[in-house]
Amino acid sequence: RKEVEQDPGPFNVPEGATVAFNCTYSNSASQSFFWYRQDCRKEPKLLMSVYSSGNEDGRFTAQLNRASQYISLLIRDSKLSDSATYLCVANFGNEKLTFGTGTRLTIIP
Amino acid sequence: ETGVTQTPRHLVMGMTNKKSLKCEQHLGHNAMYWYKQSAKKPLELMFVYNFKEQTENNSVPSRFSPECPNSSHLFLHLHTLQPEDSALYLCASSQDSTGQYFGPGTRLTVT
């Protein structure tokens, strides 16, 4: 089983729609979680951290479910500029981040 | 310069060459990292330096040799690489266990 698992997609979503990604992790001792976005041929950029209580940043909402070992990312009112690959990341300790393979999202005009 | 910078951005080298990748962070972070990103694979952590001491070597072949002279600079020395080492090499930095910030990467092609 992969340490961090994501549906690779692609997700093709019309502009303005709401889209949600889930990600599961295998290590119950994981300490912190993040969502990154990566545009084609660019470096990953930190989108948001994920906290146990859930957190929101504008149109983006992240949730963590420790009991079921998954995290989610919800994007509301999607924009064309949201097209990217979204990487789910878990910190298993000692600053060692483990990345999922990413979910590709394309927003269609 | 701000954030994390990497040079060169592109590198083509033969299997017998020796080259070095350079990374510099301007964020005052205490940890720096090297990652490898190959097509259709997740990012692979290669090395971690914390306060310029190596704290992780993720079973990386010895043809990759990191160097961290201070907490702002990180090098990856390359020698006798193989074609399968062709990939995007990303440097990142962080402060403690907060999220990591990546440089733009060096796209390496080994011929």
Short mmCIF file of C-alpha atoms in Angstrom, two decimals:
data_model
loop_
_atom_site.label_atom_id
_atom_site.label_comp_id
_atom_site.label_asym_id
_atom_site.label_seq_id
_atom_site.Cartn_x
_atom_site.Cartn_y
_atom_site.Cartn_z
CA ARG A 1 0.00 0.00 0.00
CA LYS A 2 1.30 3.47 -0.89
CA GLU A 3 2.06 5.71 2.08
CA VAL A 4 0.01 8.54 0.61
CA GLU A 5 -2.59 7.64 -1.97
CA GLN A 6 -4.53 9.91 -4.30
CA ASP A 7 -6.85 9.43 -7.24
CA PRO A 8 -4.67 10.58 -10.16
CA GLY A 9 -7.65 11.87 -12.13
CA PRO A 10 -7.83 13.68 -14.41
CA PHE A 11 -10.77 15.63 -13.09
CA ASN A 12 -12.35 17.80 -15.80
CA VAL A 13 -14.68 20.26 -14.15
CA PRO A 14 -16.68 23.20 -15.60
CA GLU A 15 -15.77 26.66 -14.42
CA GLY A 16 -17.75 27.70 -11.36
CA ALA A 17 -18.32 24.16 -10.14
CA THR A 18 -17.24 22.72 -6.80
CA VAL A 19 -14.67 19.95 -6.81
CA ALA A 20 -13.37 17.75 -3.99
CA PHE A 21 -10.30 15.56 -3.72
CA ASN A 22 -9.59 12.93 -1.13
CA CYS A 23 -6.30 11.47 -0.07
CA THR A 24 -5.57 8.55 2.27
CA TYR A 25 -2.43 7.95 4.30
CA SER A 26 -1.13 4.76 5.82
CA ASN A 27 0.87 5.97 8.82
CA SER A 28 -1.38 6.76 11.76
CA ALA A 29 1.51 8.55 13.45
CA SER A 30 1.54 11.24 10.77
CA GLN A 31 1.91 14.58 12.45
CA SER A 32 0.90 17.19 9.93
CA PHE A 33 -0.58 17.43 6.48
CA PHE A 34 -0.49 19.80 3.55
CA TRP A 35 -1.93 20.40 0.14
CA TYR A 36 0.41 21.63 -2.59
CA ARG A 37 -0.38 22.60 -6.16
CA GLN A 38 1.98 22.04 -9.03
CA ASP A 39 1.58 23.65 -12.43
CA CYS A 40 3.00 21.95 -15.51
CA ARG A 41 6.84 22.06 -15.49
CA LYS A 42 6.90 24.18 -12.34
CA GLU A 43 7.77 23.50 -8.74
CA PRO A 44 5.17 22.50 -6.12
CA LYS A 45 3.75 25.46 -4.22
CA LEU A 46 2.29 25.22 -0.73
CA LEU A 47 -1.46 25.74 -0.96
CA MET A 48 -2.48 25.19 2.63
CA SER A 49 -1.76 23.26 5.78
CA VAL A 50 -4.46 20.91 7.04
CA TYR A 51 -5.49 21.06 10.68
CA SER A 52 -7.58 18.64 12.72
CA SER A 53 -10.33 21.19 13.10
CA GLY A 54 -10.43 21.83 9.36
CA ASN A 55 -9.43 25.12 7.82
CA GLU A 56 -10.57 27.44 5.09
CA ASP A 57 -8.71 29.88 2.90
CA GLY A 58 -11.01 31.73 0.55
CA ARG A 59 -12.52 29.22 -1.88
CA PHE A 60 -10.42 26.37 -0.50
CA THR A 61 -11.36 24.16 2.46
CA ALA A 62 -9.20 21.39 3.86
CA GLN A 63 -10.37 18.70 6.27
CA LEU A 64 -8.53 16.01 8.21
CA ASN A 65 -10.14 12.80 9.46
CA ARG A 66 -7.62 11.02 11.69
CA ALA A 67 -9.92 8.12 12.50
CA SER A 68 -10.28 7.19 8.84
CA GLN A 69 -6.82 8.47 7.89
CA TYR A 70 -7.82 10.73 5.07
CA ILE A 71 -7.63 14.37 4.18
CA SER A 72 -9.72 16.28 1.70
CA LEU A 73 -9.56 19.47 -0.32
CA LEU A 74 -12.67 21.28 -1.50
CA ILE A 75 -12.51 24.02 -4.12
CA ARG A 76 -15.62 26.15 -4.53
CA ASP A 77 -16.50 28.37 -7.50
CA SER A 78 -13.59 26.94 -9.49
CA LYS A 79 -11.59 29.24 -11.77
CA LEU A 80 -9.61 28.47 -14.89
CA SER A 81 -6.47 29.32 -12.92
CA ASP A 82 -7.19 26.43 -10.54
CA SER A 83 -6.12 23.98 -13.27
CA ALA A 84 -3.07 22.21 -11.86
CA THR A 85 -1.96 19.01 -10.16
CA TYR A 86 -2.83 18.91 -6.47
CA LEU A 87 -0.42 17.04 -4.22
CA CYS A 88 -1.41 15.56 -0.89
CA VAL A 89 1.44 15.55 1.61
CA ALA A 90 1.92 13.95 5.02
CA ASN A 91 4.66 14.65 7.53
CA PHE A 92 5.68 11.38 9.14
CA GLY A 93 8.08 13.15 11.48
CA ASN A 94 11.61 14.60 11.41
CA GLU A 95 10.67 17.07 8.64
CA LYS A 96 10.26 14.13 6.27
CA LEU A 97 7.38 14.90 3.92
CA THR A 98 5.80 12.09 1.92
CA PHE A 99 4.04 13.14 -1.26
CA GLY A 100 1.20 11.53 -3.14
CA THR A 101 1.43 11.22 -6.90
CA GLY A 102 -1.01 14.08 -7.32
CA THR A 103 -4.49 14.62 -8.76
CA ARG A 104 -4.71 16.45 -12.04
CA LEU A 105 -7.49 19.03 -12.29
CA THR A 106 -8.58 20.82 -15.45
CA ILE A 107 -11.20 23.56 -15.26
CA ILE A 108 -13.16 23.82 -18.49
CA PRO A 109 -14.50 27.20 -19.66
CA GLU B 1 16.37 37.49 -4.63
CA THR B 2 13.60 36.06 -2.53
CA GLY B 3 12.44 32.55 -1.68
CA VAL B 4 14.42 29.57 -2.90
CA THR B 5 16.62 29.81 -5.98
CA GLN B 6 18.31 27.03 -7.92
CA THR B 7 20.97 27.00 -10.60
CA PRO B 8 21.28 25.88 -13.27
CA ARG B 9 17.67 25.58 -14.40
CA HIS B 10 18.58 23.07 -17.12
CA LEU B 11 21.55 20.75 -17.35
CA VAL B 12 22.58 18.17 -19.91
CA MET B 13 25.52 15.99 -18.95
CA GLY B 14 27.23 12.85 -20.13
CA MET B 15 27.63 9.81 -17.92
CA THR B 16 31.30 10.55 -17.28
CA ASN B 17 30.84 14.22 -16.38
CA LYS B 18 30.93 15.83 -12.95
CA LYS B 19 28.56 18.70 -12.25
CA SER B 20 26.99 20.43 -9.26
CA LEU B 21 23.53 21.79 -8.59
CA LYS B 22 23.21 24.81 -6.35
CA CYS B 23 20.37 25.92 -4.11
CA GLU B 24 20.06 29.05 -2.00
CA GLN B 25 17.25 30.01 0.35
CA HIS B 26 16.56 33.57 1.47
CA LEU B 27 13.84 32.72 3.98
CA GLY B 28 15.93 32.24 7.13
CA HIS B 29 14.84 28.60 7.37
CA ASN B 30 16.79 26.01 9.32
CA ALA B 31 16.20 22.96 7.13
CA MET B 32 16.93 22.26 3.47
CA TYR B 33 16.07 19.31 1.24
CA TRP B 34 16.84 17.69 -2.08
CA TYR B 35 14.04 15.90 -3.94
CA LYS B 36 13.91 14.03 -7.22
CA GLN B 37 10.78 14.16 -9.39
CA SER B 38 10.50 11.71 -12.25
CA ALA B 39 7.57 11.49 -14.65
CA LYS B 40 4.46 9.83 -13.17
CA LYS B 41 6.15 9.22 -9.81
CA PRO B 42 5.70 11.04 -6.51
CA LEU B 43 8.42 13.34 -5.31
CA GLU B 44 11.23 11.30 -3.76
CA LEU B 45 13.07 12.77 -0.81
CA MET B 46 16.82 12.38 -1.24
CA PHE B 47 18.53 14.32 1.55
CA VAL B 48 17.60 16.45 4.54
CA TYR B 49 19.83 18.97 6.28
CA ASN B 50 18.82 20.56 9.55
CA PHE B 51 21.03 23.36 10.84
CA LYS B 52 23.48 22.23 8.12
CA GLU B 53 23.74 18.72 9.58
CA GLN B 54 22.54 15.87 7.41
CA THR B 55 19.64 14.18 9.16
CA GLU B 56 18.34 11.99 6.35
CA ASN B 57 19.87 10.09 3.47
CA ASN B 58 17.07 8.24 1.81
CA SER B 59 19.14 5.35 0.38
CA VAL B 60 20.49 7.54 -2.39
CA PRO B 61 23.30 6.12 -4.57
CA SER B 62 26.73 7.52 -3.85
CA ARG B 63 26.94 9.12 -7.29
CA PHE B 64 24.83 11.87 -5.66
CA SER B 65 26.78 13.74 -3.00
CA PRO B 66 25.18 16.60 -1.03
CA GLU B 67 26.99 19.47 0.64
CA CYS B 68 25.56 22.06 3.00
CA PRO B 69 28.18 24.68 3.92
CA ASN B 70 25.68 26.82 5.85
CA SER B 71 21.97 26.92 6.50
CA SER B 72 21.30 29.06 3.39
CA HIS B 73 23.17 27.04 0.77
CA LEU B 74 22.85 23.48 -0.45
CA PHE B 75 24.70 21.71 -3.23
CA LEU B 76 24.19 18.40 -4.97
CA HIS B 77 27.38 17.08 -6.58
CA LEU B 78 26.82 14.66 -9.44
CA HIS B 79 29.27 12.19 -10.97
CA THR B 80 29.03 9.15 -13.23
CA LEU B 81 25.26 9.43 -13.47
CA GLN B 82 23.02 7.03 -15.38
CA PRO B 83 20.32 7.91 -17.94
CA GLU B 84 17.64 6.90 -15.40
CA ASP B 85 18.88 9.75 -13.19
CA SER B 86 17.34 12.20 -15.66
CA ALA B 87 14.64 14.04 -13.72
CA LEU B 88 13.66 17.33 -12.14
CA TYR B 89 15.75 17.97 -9.02
CA LEU B 90 14.02 20.19 -6.53
CA CYS B 91 15.45 21.96 -3.53
CA ALA B 92 13.21 23.02 -0.65
CA SER B 93 13.54 24.73 2.70
CA SER B 94 11.41 24.90 5.83
CA GLN B 95 11.40 26.19 9.36
CA ASP B 96 10.91 23.27 11.75
CA SER B 97 7.90 21.18 10.68
CA THR B 98 6.03 23.86 8.82
CA GLY B 99 5.37 23.45 5.11
CA GLN B 100 8.30 23.37 2.73
CA TYR B 101 9.00 25.96 0.08
CA PHE B 102 10.45 24.76 -3.19
CA GLY B 103 12.86 26.24 -5.66
CA PRO B 104 12.11 26.16 -9.40
CA GLY B 105 14.17 22.99 -9.88
CA THR B 106 16.94 21.88 -12.19
CA ARG B 107 15.84 19.76 -15.13
CA LEU B 108 18.63 17.26 -15.61
CA THR B 109 19.17 15.13 -18.69
CA VAL B 110 21.86 12.46 -18.62
CA THR B 111 22.99 11.32 -22.05
#
